[in-house]
Coordinates of C-alpha atoms and ligand atoms in Angstrom, one line a residue:
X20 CA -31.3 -9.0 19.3
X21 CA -29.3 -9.8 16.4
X22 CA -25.9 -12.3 16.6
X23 CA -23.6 -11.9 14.5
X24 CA -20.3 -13.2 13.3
X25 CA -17.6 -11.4 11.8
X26 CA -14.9 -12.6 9.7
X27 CA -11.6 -10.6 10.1
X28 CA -10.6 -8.2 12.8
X29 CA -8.3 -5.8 11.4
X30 CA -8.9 -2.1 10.9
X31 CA -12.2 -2.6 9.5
X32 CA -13.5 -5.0 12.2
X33 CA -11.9 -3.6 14.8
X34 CA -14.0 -0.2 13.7
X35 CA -17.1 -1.9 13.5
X36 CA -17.2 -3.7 16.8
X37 CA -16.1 -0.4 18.7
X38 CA -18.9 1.1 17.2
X39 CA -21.6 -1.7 18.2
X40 CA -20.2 -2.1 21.1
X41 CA -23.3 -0.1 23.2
X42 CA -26.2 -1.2 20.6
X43 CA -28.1 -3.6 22.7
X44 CA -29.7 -5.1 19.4
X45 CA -26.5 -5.9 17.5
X46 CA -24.6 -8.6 19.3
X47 CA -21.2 -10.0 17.7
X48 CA -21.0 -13.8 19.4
X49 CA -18.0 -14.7 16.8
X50 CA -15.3 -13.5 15.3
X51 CA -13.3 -15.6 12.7
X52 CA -9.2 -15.4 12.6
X53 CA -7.0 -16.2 10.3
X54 CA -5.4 -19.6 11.2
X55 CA -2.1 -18.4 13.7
X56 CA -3.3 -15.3 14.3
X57 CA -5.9 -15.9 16.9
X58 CA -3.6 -14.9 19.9
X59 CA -3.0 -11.2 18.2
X60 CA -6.7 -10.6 17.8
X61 CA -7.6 -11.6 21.1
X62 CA -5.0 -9.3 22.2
X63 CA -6.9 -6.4 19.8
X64 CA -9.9 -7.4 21.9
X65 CA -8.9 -7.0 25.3
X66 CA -10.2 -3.8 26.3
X67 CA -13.9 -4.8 25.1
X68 CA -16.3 -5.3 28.1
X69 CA -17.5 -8.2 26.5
X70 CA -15.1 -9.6 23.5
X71 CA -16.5 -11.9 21.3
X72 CA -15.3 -15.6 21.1
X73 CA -12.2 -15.9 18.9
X74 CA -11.5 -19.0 16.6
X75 CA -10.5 -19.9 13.2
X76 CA -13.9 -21.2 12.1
X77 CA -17.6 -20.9 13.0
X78 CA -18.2 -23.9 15.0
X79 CA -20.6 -26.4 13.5
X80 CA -23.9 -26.1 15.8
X81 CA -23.5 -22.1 15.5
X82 CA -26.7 -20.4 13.5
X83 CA -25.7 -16.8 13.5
X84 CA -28.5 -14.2 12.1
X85 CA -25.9 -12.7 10.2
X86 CA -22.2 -13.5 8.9
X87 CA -20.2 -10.4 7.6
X88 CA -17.1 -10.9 6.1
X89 CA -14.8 -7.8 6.9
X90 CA -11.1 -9.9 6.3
X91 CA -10.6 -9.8 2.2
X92 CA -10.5 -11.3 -1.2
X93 CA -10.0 -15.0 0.5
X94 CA -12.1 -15.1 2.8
X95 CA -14.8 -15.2 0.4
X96 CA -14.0 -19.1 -0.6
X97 CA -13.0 -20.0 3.2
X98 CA -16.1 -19.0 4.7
X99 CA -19.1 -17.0 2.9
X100 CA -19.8 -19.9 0.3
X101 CA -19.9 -22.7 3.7
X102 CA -22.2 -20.6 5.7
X103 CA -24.1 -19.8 3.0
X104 CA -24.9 -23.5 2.1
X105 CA -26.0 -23.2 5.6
X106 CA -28.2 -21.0 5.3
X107 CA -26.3 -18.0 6.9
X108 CA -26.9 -14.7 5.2
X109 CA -23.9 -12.9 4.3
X110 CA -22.8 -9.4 3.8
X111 CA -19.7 -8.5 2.2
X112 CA -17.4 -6.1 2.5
X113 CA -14.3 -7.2 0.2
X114 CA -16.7 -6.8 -3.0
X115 CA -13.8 -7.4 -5.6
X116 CA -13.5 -11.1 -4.9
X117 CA -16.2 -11.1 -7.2
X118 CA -14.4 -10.6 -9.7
X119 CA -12.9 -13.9 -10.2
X120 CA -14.8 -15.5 -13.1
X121 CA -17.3 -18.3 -12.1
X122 CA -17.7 -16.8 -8.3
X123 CA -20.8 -14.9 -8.2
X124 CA -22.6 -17.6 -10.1
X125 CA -21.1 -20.0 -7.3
X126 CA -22.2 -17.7 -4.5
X127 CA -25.8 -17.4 -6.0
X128 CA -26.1 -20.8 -5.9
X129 CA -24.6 -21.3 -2.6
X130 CA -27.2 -18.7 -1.4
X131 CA -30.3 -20.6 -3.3
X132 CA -29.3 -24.1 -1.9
X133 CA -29.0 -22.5 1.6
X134 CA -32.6 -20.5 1.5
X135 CA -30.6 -17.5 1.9
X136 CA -28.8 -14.1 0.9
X137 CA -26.1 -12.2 0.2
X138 CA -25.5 -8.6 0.4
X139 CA -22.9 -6.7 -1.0
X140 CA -22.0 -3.5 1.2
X141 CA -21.2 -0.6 -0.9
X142 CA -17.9 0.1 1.7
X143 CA -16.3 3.9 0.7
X144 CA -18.3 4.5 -1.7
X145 CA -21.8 6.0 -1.9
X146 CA -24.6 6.6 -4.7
X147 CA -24.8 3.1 -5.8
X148 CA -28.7 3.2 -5.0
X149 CA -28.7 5.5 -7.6
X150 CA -26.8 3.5 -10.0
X151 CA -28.6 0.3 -9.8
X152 CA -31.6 2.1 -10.4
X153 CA -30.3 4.0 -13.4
X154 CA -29.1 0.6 -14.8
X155 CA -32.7 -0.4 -14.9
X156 CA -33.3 2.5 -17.7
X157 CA -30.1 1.1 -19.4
X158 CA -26.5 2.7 -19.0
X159 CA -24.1 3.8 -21.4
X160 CA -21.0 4.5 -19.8
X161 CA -19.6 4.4 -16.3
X162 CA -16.1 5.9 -15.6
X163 CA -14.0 5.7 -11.9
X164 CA -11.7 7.3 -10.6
X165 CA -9.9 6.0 -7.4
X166 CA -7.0 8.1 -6.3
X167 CA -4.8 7.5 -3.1
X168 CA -2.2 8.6 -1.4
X169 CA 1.1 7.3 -2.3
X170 CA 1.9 5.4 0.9
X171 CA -1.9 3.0 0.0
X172 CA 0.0 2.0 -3.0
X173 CA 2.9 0.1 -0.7
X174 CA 3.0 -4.1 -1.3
X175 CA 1.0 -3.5 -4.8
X176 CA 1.5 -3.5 -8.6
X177 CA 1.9 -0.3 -8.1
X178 CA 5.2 -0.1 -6.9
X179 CA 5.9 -1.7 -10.6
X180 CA 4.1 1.4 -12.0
X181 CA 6.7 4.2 -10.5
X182 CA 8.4 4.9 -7.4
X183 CA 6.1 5.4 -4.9
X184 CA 8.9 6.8 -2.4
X185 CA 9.8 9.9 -4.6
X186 CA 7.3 10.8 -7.2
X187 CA 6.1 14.5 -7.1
X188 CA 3.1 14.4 -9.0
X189 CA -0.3 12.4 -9.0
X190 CA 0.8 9.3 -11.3
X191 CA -1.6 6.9 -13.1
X192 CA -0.8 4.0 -12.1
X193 CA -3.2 1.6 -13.7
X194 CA -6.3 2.0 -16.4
X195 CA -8.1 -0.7 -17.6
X196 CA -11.4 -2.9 -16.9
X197 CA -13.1 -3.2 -13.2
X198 CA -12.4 -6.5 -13.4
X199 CA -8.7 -6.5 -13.7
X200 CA -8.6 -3.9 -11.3
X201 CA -9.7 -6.0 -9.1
X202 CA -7.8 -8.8 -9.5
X203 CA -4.3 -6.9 -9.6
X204 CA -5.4 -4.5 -6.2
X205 CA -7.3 -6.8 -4.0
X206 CA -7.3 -4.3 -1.1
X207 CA -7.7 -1.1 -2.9
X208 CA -10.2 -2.1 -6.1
X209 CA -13.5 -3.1 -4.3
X210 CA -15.3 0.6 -4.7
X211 CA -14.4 -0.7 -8.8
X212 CA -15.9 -3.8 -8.1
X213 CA -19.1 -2.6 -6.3
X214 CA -19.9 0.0 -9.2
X215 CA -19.5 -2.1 -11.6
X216 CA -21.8 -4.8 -10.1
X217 CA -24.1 -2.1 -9.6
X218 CA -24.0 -0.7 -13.2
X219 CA -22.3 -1.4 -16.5
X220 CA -20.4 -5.0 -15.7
X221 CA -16.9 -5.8 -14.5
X222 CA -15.8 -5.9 -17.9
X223 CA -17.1 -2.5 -19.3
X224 CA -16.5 -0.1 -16.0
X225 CA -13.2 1.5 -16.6
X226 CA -10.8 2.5 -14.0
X227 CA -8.2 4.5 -13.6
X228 CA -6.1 4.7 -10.3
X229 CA -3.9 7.3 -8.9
X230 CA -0.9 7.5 -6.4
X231 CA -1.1 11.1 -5.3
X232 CA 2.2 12.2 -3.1
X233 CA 0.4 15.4 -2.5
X234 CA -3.1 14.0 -0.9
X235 CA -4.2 12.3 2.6
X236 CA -7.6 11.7 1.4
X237 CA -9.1 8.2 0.0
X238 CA -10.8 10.5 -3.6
X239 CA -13.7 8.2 -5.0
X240 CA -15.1 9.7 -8.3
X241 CA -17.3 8.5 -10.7
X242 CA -19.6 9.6 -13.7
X243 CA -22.6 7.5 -15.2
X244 CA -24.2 8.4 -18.4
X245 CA -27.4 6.3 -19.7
X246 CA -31.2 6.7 -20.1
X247 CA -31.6 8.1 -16.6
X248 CA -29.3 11.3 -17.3
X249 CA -25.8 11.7 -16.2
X250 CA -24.7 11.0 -12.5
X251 CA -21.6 12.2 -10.9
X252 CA -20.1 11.6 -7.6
X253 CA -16.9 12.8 -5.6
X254 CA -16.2 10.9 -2.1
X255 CA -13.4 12.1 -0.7
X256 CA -12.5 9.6 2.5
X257 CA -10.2 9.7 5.5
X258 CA -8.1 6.8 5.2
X259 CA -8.2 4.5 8.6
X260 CA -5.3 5.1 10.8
X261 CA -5.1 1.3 11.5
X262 CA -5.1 0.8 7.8
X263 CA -4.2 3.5 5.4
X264 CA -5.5 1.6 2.1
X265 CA -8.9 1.8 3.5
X266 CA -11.6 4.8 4.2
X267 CA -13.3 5.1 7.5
X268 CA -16.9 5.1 5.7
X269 CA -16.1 1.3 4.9
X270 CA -16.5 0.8 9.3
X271 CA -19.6 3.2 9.1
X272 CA -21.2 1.0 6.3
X273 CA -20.9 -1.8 7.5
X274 CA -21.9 -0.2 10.8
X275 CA -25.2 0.7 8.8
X276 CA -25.8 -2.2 7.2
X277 CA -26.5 -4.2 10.3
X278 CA -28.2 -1.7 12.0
X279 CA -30.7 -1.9 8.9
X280 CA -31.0 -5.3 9.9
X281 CA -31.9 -5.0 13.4
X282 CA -34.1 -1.8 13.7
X283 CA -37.4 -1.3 12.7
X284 CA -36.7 1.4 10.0
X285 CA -34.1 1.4 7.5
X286 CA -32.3 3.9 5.7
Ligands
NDP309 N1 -15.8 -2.4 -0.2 C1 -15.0 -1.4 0.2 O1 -15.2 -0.2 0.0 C2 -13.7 -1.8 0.9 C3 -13.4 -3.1 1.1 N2 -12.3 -3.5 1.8 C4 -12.0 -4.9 2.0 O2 -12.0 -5.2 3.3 C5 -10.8 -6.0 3.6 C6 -10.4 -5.8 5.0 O3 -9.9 -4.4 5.2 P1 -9.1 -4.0 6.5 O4 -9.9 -4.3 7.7 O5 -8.7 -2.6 6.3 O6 -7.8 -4.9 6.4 P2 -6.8 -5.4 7.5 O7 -5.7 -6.0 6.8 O8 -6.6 -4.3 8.5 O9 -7.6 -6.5 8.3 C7 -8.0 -7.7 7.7 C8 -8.1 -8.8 8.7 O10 -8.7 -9.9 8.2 C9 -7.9 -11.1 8.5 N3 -8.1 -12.1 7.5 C10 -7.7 -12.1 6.2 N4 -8.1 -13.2 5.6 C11 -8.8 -13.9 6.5 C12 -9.5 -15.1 6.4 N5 -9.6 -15.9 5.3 N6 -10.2 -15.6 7.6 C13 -10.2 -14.8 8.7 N7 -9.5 -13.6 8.8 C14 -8.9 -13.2 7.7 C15 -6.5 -10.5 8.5 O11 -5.7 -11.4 9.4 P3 -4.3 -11.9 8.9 O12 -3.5 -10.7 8.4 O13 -3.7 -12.5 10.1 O14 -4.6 -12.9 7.8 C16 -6.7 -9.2 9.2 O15 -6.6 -9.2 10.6 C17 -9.8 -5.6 2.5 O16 -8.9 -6.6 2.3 C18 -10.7 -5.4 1.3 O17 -10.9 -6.6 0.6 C19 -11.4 -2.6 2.3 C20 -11.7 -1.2 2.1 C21 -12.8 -0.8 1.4
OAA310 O1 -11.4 2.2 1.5 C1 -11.3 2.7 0.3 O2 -11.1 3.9 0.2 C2 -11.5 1.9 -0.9 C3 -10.8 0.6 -1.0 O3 -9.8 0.4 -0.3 C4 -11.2 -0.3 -2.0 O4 -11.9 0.1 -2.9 O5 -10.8 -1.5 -1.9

């Protein structure tokens, strides 16, 4: 059996554990709050038969197999680099932190001192197999597309962009580098992120994003051009009711990922 902890329990965790709930190799021992918040998530974990242990950091004698972060951007700093110096492989969900210059360098290293590694989970989107390996060949251009509905724009720069509230049409609402996508949209950038890691760099992916008043769908869409050939893909995701920024493949990935790591096959 594997242990696990997870960091964050909000719509994302929350997903993941109700799905591992009956997998008698996956076993989530931890799960890591927010400082003040411990209280609420215990109170999210109630009806679980048997809740994992709630606190705001993994004690120091713990040695999970695995540490996934499912919380966002900050997390990354507060507790992926320390359990990766020891030795705690990590998988990541909130890929965009990456995006702050000088961090995956710092996490690499993290990783080497520890003996250990980090994963990056490709979340809502898919095909990023495919675009790793067609980087190999050599890439030319990638392009994405991320288009939302309006109210996943709420509490962003988008709200700068137009008025969320009353606009009738689908509205551009930023374009520009993965990178600074990213950095301005922390909880709605990290599909940018994760292509761009996987293909041309965070500074030569371009985005655009889209408030759409007219769509309840998550739309992921991107086109690769290079050596390989041309690659196009169009996810279009239910958004999470617990959490309309964010697509219910992101629970199912991560739901994935560590089943990858515990059975004897994976896919
Ligand atoms: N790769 C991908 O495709 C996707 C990635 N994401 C990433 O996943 C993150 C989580 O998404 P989601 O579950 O929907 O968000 P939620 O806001 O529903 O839940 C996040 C939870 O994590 C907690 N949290 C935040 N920071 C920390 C921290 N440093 N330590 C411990 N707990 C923390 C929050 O608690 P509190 O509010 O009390 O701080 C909250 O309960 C997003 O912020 C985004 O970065 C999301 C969607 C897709
Ligand atoms: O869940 C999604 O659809 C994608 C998302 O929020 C992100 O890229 O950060």
């Amino acid at each position: 059996m594997l242990h696990i902890t997870m960091i964050g329990c909000g719509a994302i965790g929350v997903g993941v554990l109700e799905l591992l709930e009956n997998d008698p190799q996956l076993c989530v021992d931890y799960v890591i709050a927010s400082r003040g918040s411990e209280a609420l998530v215990r109170q999210r974990l109630a009806s679980f038969k048997q809740p994992p242990q709630v606190l705001t950091a993994l004690p120091a004698d713990a040695r999970p197999d695995l540490l996934v972060e499912c919380a966002g951007h900050r997390a990354i700093e507060e507790h992926v680099l320390p359990a990766l110096e020891r030795g705690i492989a990590c998988l990541i969900v909130s890929v965009g932190a990456l995006s702050e210059v000088g961090l995956v360098e710092r996490l690499e290293a993290a990783a080497e001192r520890g003996k250990t590694r980090i994963e990056l989970l490709p979340g809502a989107i898919g095909g990023i197999d495919a675009l790793s390996a067609a980087k190999v060949g050599g890439l030319d251009s990638v392009n994405y597309t991320g288009r939302k509905p309006a109210r996943a724009w709420k509490n962003t720069p988008g709200e700068q962009a137009c008025d969320l509230d009353s606009i009738s049409e689908a509205t551009v609402i930023f374009q520009g580098s993965a990178r600074e996508a990213a950095r301005l949209y922390p909880k709605n950038a990290n599909v940018a992120a994760t292509l761009s890691l996987a293909g041309l760099g965070l500074d030569r992916t371009h985005v655009t994003l889209i408030a759409d008043p007219h769509s309840d769908e998550n739309v992921h869409h991107f086109e690769a051009r290079g050596a390989f050939g041309r690659f196009e893909l169009s996810l279009r995701g239910k958004p999470l009711l617990a959490n309309p920024k964010t697509s219910a493949l992101t629970v199912y990935s991560v739901v994935r990922a560590l089943g990858n790591h515990a059975h004897a096959i994976s896919i």
